[in-house]
Structure formats: C-alpha cells, structure tokens
mmCIF file of C-alpha atoms in Angstrom:
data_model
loop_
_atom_site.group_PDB
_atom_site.id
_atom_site.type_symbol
_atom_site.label_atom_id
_atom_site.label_comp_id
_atom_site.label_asym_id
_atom_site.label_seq_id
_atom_site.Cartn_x
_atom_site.Cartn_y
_atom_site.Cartn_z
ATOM 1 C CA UNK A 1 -2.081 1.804 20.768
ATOM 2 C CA UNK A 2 -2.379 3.730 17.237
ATOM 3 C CA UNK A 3 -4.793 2.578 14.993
ATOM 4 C CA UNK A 4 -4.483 1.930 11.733
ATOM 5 C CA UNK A 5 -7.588 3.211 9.312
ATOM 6 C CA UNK A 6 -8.167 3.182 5.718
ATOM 7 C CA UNK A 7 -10.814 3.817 3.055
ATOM 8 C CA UNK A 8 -11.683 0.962 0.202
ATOM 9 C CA UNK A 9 -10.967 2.502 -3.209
ATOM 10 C CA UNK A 10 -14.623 3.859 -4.418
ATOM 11 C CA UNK A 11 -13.467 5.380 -8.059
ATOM 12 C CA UNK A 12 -10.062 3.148 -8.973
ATOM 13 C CA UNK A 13 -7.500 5.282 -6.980
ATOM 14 C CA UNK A 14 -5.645 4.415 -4.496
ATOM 15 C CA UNK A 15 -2.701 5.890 -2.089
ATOM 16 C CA UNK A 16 -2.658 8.627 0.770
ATOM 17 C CA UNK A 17 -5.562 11.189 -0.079
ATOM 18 C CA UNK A 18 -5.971 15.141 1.320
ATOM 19 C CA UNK A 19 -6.581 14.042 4.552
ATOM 20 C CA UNK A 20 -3.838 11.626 5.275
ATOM 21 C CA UNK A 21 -6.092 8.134 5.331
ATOM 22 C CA UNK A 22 -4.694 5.240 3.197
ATOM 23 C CA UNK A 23 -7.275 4.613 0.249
ATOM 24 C CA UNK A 24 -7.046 0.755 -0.308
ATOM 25 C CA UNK A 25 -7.914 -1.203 -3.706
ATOM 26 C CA UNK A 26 -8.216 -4.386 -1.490
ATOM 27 C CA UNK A 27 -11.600 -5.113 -1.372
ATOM 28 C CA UNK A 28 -12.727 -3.058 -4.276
ATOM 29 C CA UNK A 29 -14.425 -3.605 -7.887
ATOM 30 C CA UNK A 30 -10.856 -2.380 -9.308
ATOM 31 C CA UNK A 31 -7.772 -5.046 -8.327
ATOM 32 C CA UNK A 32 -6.564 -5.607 -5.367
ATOM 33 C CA UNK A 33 -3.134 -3.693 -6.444
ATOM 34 C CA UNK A 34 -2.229 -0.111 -5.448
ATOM 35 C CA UNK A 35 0.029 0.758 -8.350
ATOM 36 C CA UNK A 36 2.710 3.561 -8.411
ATOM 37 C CA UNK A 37 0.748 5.486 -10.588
ATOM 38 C CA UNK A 38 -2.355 5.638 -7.784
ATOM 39 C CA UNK A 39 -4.361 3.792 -9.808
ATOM 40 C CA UNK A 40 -5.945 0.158 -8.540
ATOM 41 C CA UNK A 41 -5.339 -2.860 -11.046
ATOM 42 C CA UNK A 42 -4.764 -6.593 -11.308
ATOM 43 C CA UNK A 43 -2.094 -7.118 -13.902
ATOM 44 C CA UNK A 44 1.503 -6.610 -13.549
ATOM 45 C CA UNK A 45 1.274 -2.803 -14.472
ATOM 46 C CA UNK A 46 -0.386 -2.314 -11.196
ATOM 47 C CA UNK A 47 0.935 -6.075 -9.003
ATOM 48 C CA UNK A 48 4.368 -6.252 -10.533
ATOM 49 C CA UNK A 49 7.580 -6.367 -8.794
ATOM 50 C CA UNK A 50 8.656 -1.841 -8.496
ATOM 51 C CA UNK A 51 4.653 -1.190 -9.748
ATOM 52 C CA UNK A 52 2.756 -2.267 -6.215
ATOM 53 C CA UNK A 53 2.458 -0.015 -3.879
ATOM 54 C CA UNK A 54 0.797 -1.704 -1.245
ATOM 55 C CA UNK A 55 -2.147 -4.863 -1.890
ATOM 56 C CA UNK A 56 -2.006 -8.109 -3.538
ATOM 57 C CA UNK A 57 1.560 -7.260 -4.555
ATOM 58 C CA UNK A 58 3.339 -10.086 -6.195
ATOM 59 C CA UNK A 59 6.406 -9.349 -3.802
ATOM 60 C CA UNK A 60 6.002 -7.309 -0.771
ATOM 61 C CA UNK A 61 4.817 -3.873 -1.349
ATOM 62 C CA UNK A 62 5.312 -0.063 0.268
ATOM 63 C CA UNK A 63 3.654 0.395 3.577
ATOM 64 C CA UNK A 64 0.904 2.907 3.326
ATOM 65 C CA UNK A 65 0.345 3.617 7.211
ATOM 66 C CA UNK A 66 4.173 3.385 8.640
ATOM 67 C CA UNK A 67 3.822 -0.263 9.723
ATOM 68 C CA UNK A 68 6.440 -2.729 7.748
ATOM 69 C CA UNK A 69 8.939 -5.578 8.088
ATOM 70 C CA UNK A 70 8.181 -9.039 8.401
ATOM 71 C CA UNK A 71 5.389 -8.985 10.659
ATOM 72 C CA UNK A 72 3.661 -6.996 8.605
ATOM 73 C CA UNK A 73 3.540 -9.097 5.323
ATOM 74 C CA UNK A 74 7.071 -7.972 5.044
ATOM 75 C CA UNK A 75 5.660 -4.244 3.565
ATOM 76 C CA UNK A 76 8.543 -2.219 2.789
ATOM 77 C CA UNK A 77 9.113 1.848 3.564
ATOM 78 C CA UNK A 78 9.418 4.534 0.989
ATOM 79 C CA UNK A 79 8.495 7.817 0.401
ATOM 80 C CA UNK A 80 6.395 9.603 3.599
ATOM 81 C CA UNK A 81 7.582 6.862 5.867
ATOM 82 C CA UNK A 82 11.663 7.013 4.835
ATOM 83 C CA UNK A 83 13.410 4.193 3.260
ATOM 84 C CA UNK A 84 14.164 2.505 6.756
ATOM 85 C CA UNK A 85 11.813 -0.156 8.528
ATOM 86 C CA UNK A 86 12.704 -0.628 12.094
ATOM 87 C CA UNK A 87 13.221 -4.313 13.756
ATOM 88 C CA UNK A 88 9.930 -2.611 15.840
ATOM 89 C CA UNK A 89 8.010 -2.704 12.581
ATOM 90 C CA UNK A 90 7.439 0.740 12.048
#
C-alpha cells in the first residue's frame, strides 16, 4: 500500500515542493484553495472553476499525489500525473 503524505502550507504556497511532497493550504491560516499560481487563497482567484489546483475547489480540482476519479472527491489529472485518471483511481 503507498502512502499518501503532505505538508500544511506554513508561508501561503502551495503545490509539489523540491522534494516531491504535496504542500496543502487545507488546514492552513491562508484558504483552503491551492491556486494555479501556487499560492493558497479563498476567493475565486484561488477556488474558481480552471484556478484550483487541489483543496476546497468549487468543482473538483487537480490531484496533487496521483490519486483521482470519483473516489477520490472526483480530483482530476494534469500536469506530473498526465491528463488520464484510470477507472483504478490513479
């Protein structure tokens, strides 16, 4: 079983960092939305339908550790994972 790890946002960005963990804004003083620019937020600059990466997203979001489809809050893939999800989830 892999498992999944990643680091709540400590400075307001978010996304894959040198080492290859997820930083998450969930659970931080920022927003709970990992927006394409790698920056956390709350409004729809950072939650917006295209702006979420991964977190409170208003729609689904992009997968930040692989894992997508519907049972897994129907994330989507994109960029390090590929554009496909499996019907495995991954």
């Amino acid at each position: 079983m892999t498992v999944y790890n990643h680091i709540i946002s400590k400075d307001g960005s978010c996304g894959l960092n040198v080492t290859e963990v997820p930083i998450t804004c969930v659970g931080s003083a920022f927003g709970e939305c990992c927006g394409s620019d790698g920056q956390c937020g709350s409004t729809e600059a950072y939650c917006g339908i295209g702006n979420c990466q991964f977190g409170d997203c208003d729609e689904a979001g992009y997968t930040f550790d692989g894992r997508c489809g519907a049972q897994f809050y129907g994330l989507e893939c994109g960029g390090a994972w590929g554009n496909c999800c499996s019907n495995k989830g991954v």
